[in-house]
CSV table of C-alpha atoms in Angstrom, one decimal:
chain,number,residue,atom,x,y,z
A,1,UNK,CA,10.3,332.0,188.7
A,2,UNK,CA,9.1,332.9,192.2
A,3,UNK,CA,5.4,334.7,191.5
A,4,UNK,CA,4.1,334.3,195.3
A,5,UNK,CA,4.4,338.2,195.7
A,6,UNK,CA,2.6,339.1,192.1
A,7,UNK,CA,-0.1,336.7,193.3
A,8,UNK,CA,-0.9,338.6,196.3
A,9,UNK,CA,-0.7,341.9,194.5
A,10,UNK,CA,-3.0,340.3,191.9
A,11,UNK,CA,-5.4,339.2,194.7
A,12,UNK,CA,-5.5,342.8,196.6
A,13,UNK,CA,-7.8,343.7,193.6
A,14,UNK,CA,-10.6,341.1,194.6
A,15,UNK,CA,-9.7,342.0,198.4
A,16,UNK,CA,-10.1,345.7,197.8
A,17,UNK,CA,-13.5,345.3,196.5
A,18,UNK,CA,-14.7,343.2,199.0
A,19,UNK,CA,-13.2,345.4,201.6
A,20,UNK,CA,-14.5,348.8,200.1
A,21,UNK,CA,-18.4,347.5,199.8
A,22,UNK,CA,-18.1,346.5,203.4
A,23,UNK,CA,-16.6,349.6,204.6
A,24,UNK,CA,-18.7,352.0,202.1
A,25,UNK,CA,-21.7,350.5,201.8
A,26,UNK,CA,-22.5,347.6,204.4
A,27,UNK,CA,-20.8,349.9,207.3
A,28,UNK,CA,-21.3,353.5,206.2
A,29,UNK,CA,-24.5,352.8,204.3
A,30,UNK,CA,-23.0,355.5,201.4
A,31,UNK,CA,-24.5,353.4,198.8
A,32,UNK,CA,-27.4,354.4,197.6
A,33,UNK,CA,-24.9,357.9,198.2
A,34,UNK,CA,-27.1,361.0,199.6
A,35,UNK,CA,-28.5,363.2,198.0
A,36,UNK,CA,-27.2,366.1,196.3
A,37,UNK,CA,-30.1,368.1,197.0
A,38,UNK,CA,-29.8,367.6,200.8
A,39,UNK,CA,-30.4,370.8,202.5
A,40,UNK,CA,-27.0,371.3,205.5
A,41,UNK,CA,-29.7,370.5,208.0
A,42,UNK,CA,-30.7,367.2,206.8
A,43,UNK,CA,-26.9,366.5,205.8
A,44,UNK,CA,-25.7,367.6,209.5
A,45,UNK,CA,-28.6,365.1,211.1
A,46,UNK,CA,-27.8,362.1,208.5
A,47,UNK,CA,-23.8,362.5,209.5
A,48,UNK,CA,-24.5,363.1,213.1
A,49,UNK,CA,-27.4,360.2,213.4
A,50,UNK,CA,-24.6,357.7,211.8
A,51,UNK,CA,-21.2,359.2,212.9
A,52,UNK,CA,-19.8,356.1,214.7
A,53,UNK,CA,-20.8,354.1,211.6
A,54,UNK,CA,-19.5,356.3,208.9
A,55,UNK,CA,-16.2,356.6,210.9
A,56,UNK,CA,-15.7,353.1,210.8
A,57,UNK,CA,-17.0,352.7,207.4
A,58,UNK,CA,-14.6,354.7,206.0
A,59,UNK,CA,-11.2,353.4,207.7
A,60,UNK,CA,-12.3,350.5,206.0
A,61,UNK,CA,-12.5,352.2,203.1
A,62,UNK,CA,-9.2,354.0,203.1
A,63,UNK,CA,-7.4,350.2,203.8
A,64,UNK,CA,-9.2,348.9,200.7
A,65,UNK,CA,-8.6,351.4,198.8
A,66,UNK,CA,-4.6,351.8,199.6
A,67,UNK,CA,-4.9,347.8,198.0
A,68,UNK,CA,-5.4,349.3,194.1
A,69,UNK,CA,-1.2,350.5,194.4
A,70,UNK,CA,-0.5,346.8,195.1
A,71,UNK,CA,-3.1,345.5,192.7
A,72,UNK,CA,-1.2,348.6,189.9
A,73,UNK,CA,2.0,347.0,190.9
A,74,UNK,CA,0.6,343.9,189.7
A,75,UNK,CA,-0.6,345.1,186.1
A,76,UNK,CA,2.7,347.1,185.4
A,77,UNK,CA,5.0,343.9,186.5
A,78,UNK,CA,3.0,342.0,183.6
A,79,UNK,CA,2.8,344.7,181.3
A,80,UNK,CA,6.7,344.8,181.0
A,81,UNK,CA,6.5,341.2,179.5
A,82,UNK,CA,4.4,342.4,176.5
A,83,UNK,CA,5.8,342.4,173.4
A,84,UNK,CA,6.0,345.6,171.5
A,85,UNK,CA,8.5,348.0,174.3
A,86,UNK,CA,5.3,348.8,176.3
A,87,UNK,CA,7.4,350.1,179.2
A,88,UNK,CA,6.5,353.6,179.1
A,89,UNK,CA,2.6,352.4,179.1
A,90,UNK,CA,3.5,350.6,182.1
A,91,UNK,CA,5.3,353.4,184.2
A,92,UNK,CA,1.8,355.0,183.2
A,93,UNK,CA,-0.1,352.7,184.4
A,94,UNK,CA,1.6,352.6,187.9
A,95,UNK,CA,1.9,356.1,188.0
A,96,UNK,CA,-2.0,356.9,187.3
A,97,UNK,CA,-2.5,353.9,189.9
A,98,UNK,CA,-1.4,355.5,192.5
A,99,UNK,CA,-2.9,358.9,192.0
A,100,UNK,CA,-6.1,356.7,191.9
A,101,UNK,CA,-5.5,355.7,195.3
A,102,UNK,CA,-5.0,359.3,196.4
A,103,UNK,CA,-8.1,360.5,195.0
A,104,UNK,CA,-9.9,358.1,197.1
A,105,UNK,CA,-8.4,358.4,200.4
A,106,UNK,CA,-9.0,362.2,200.0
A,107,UNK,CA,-12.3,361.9,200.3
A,108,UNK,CA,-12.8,359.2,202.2
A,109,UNK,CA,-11.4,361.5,204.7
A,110,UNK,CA,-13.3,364.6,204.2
A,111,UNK,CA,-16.6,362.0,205.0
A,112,UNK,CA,-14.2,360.6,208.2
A,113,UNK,CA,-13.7,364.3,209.2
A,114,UNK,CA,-17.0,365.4,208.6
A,115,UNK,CA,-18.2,363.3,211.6
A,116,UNK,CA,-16.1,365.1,214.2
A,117,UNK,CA,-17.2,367.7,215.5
A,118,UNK,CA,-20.6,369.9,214.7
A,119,UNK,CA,-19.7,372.5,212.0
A,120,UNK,CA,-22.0,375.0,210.2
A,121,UNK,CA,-24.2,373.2,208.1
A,122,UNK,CA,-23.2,375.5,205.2
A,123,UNK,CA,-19.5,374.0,205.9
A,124,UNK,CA,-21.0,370.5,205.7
A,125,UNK,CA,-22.5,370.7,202.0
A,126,UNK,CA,-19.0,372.1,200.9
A,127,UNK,CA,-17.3,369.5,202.7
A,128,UNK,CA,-19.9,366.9,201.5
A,129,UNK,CA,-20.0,368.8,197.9
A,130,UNK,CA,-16.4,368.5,197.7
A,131,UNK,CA,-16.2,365.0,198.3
A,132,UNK,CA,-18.5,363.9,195.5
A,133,UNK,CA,-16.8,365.6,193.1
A,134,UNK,CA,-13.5,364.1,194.3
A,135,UNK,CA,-14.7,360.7,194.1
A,136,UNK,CA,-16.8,360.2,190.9
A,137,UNK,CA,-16.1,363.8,188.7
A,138,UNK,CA,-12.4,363.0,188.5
A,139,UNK,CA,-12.6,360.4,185.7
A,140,UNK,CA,-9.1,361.3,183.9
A,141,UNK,CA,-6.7,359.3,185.9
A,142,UNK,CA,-8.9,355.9,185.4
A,143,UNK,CA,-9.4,356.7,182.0
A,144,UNK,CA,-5.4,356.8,181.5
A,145,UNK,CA,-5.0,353.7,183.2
A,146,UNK,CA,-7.6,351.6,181.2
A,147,UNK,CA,-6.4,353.0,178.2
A,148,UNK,CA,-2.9,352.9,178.5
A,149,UNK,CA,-3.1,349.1,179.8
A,150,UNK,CA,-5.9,348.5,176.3
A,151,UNK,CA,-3.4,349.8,174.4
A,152,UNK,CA,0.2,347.9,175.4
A,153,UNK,CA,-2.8,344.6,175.0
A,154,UNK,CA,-3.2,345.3,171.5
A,155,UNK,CA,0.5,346.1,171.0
A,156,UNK,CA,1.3,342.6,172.6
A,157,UNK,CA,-1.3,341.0,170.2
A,158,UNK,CA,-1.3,342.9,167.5
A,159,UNK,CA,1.7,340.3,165.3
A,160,UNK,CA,-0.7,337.1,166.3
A,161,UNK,CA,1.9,335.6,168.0
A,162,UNK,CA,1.4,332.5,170.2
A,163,UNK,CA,1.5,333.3,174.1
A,164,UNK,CA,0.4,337.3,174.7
A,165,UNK,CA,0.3,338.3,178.7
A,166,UNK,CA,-3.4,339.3,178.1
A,167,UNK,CA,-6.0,338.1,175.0
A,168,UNK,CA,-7.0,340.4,172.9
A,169,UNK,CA,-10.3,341.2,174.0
A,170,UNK,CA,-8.9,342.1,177.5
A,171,UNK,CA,-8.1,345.4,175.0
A,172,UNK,CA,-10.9,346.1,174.1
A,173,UNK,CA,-12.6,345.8,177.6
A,174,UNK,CA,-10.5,348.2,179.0
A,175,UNK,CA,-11.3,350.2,176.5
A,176,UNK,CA,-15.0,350.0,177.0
A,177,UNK,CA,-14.6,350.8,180.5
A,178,UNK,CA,-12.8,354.4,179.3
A,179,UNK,CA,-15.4,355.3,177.7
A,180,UNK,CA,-17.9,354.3,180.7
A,181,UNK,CA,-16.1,356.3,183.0
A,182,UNK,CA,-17.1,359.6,181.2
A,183,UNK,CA,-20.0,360.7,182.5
A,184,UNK,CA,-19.0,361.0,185.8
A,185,UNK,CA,-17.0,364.2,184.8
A,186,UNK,CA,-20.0,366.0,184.1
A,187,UNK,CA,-21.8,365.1,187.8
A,188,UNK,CA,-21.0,369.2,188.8
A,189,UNK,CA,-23.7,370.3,186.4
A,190,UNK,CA,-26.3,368.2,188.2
A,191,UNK,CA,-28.1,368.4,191.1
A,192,UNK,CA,-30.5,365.2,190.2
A,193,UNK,CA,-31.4,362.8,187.7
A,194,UNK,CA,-29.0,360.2,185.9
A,195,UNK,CA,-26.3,363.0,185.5
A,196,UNK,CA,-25.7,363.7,189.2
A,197,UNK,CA,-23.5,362.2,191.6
A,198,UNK,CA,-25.6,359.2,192.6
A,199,UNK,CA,-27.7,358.8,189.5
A,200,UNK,CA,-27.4,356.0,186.9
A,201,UNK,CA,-24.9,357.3,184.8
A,202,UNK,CA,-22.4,358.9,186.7
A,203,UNK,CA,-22.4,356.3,190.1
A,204,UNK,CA,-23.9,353.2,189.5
A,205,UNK,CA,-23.1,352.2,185.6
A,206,UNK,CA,-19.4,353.5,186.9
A,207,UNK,CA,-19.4,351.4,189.9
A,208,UNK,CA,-20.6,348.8,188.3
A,209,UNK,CA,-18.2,348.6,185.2
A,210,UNK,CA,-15.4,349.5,188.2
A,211,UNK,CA,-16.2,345.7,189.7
A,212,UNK,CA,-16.6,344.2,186.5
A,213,UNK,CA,-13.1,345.6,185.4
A,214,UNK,CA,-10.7,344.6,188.4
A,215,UNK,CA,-12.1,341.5,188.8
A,216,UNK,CA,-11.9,340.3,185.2
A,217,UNK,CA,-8.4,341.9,185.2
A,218,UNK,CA,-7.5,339.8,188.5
A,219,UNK,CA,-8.5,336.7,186.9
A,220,UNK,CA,-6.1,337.4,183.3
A,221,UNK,CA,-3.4,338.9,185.8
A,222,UNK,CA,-3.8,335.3,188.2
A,223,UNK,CA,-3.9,333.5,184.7
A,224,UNK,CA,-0.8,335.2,183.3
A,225,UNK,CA,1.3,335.0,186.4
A,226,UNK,CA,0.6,331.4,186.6
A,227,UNK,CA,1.5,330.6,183.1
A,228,UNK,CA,5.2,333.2,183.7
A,229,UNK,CA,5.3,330.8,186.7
A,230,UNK,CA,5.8,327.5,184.7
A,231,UNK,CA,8.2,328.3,182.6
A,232,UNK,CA,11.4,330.5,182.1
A,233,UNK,CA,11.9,334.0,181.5
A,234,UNK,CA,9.7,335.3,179.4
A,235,UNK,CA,10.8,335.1,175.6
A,236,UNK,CA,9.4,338.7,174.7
A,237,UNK,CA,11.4,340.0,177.3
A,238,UNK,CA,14.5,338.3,176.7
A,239,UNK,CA,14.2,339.3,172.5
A,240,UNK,CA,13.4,342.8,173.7
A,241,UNK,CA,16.9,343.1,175.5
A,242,UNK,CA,18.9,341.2,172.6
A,243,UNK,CA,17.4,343.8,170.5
A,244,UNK,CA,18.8,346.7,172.2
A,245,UNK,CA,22.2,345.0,173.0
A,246,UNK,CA,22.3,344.6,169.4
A,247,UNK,CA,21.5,348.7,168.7
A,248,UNK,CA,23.7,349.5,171.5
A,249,UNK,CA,26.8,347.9,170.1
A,250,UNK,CA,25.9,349.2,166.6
A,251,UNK,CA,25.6,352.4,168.3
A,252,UNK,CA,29.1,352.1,169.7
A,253,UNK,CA,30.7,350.4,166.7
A,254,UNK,CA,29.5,353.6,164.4
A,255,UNK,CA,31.0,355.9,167.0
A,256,UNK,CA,34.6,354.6,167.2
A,257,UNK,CA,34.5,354.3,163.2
A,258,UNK,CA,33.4,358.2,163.7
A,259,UNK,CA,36.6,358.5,166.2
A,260,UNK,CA,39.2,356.8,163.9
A,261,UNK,CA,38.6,359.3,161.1
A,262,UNK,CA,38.7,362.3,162.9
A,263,UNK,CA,42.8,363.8,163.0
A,264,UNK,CA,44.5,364.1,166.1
């Protein structure tokens, strides 16, 4: 089996990273992220001082982050080897990926636009409000996606047969990461501290976990296509199909014996 192009999408998660703490934090200087307590003076002066920066920063950003639909690609290919008819998980899992990818290209370009021109600096803290809240208090769709991918793991494992896409404990991380996701949904309700949108709980542990996550995924996923790669189709997939040729012509069977008793 030819796994050159699951191989790059499995390496656009390592690549997105690197490309996103260049463009967001090396570039743009948004990490530590400012404050939410900024008056629209200081927040006009910060964007205006660093404009050219941020700009740049940011199409950086919006490449590396376009590389998680790739990297989602990835996941769902290897998800519909699991055991255990995972496929609706899987269509999830892509699905939620690319909304991810949305939600951070939105505001990565409210920052982008936000350098323009000079706008009211009441305008600027919605702008700048707006594009916090995009970016850390919208923690459903990566919830979905770690749990939906946890759960078609423990599916796939769950009859302790030899040869699962993913190990077990790959489950239970992406749980973990679910539930570490969380806080940032409550960032509105806080102008500082570890609740708001650059404190401990809501940006960093997030961020942090977010890293720790795709890169340990990117391994398994590099793992598992390698081990698809030196062998044959895989065996899951192939008793998955017998199993519903098998219901489909039991299906059809029952309907013409349905057919021949019913009078013409």
């Amino acid at each position: 089996m030819n796994t050159t192009a699951q191989r790059i999408c499995a390496w656009s998660g390592i690549a997105c990273l690197v490309a996103f703490f260049a463009g967001f934090w090396v570039i743009a200087g948004f990490i530590p992220p400012p404050s939410p307590k900024l008056t629209g003076a200081q927040l006009g002066q910060l964007f205006t001082d660093n404009a050219v920066r941020i700009r740049i920063g940011m199409i950086v950003s919006v490449f590396a982050a376009a590389l998680l639909a790739s990297w989602s690609a990835a996941i769902t290919v290897l998800m519909l080897r699991m055991r255990g008819r995972v496929g609706a998980l899987a269509y999830t899992n892509l699905a939620v990926g690319a909304l991810f990818v949305l939600e951070f290209i939105i505001s990565l370009i409210i920052w982008e636009s936000m350098t323009y021109r000079a706008r009211d600096p009441q305008i600027l803290l919605a702008m700048n409000d707006t594009a916090w809240f995009l970016f850390v208090c919208i923690t459903s769709t990566p919830m979905l996606q770690t749990v939906a991918v946890g759960t078609a793991i423990f599916l796939d494992t769950r009859d302790g047969l030899p040869d699962p896409v993913f190990p077990r404990w790959a489950g239970y991380l992406n749980y973990w990461v679910a539930v570490l996701f969380t806080p940032g949904t409550i960032a509105v309700f806080f102008h500082d501290g570890p609740f708001a949108w650059n404190g401990l709980f809501t940006w960093y542990l997030p961020l942090t976990v977010f890293a720790i996550w795709m890169i340990t995924m990117s391994v398994l996923m590099l793992k598992a296509i390698g081990t698809s790669g030196a062998r044959p189709e895989s065996g899951s997939a192939q008793d998955d199909l017998a199993n519903q040729v098998q219901e489909l012509r039991a299906a059809v069977a029952r309907l013409a014996g349905e057919r021949k008793g019913v009078p013409l």
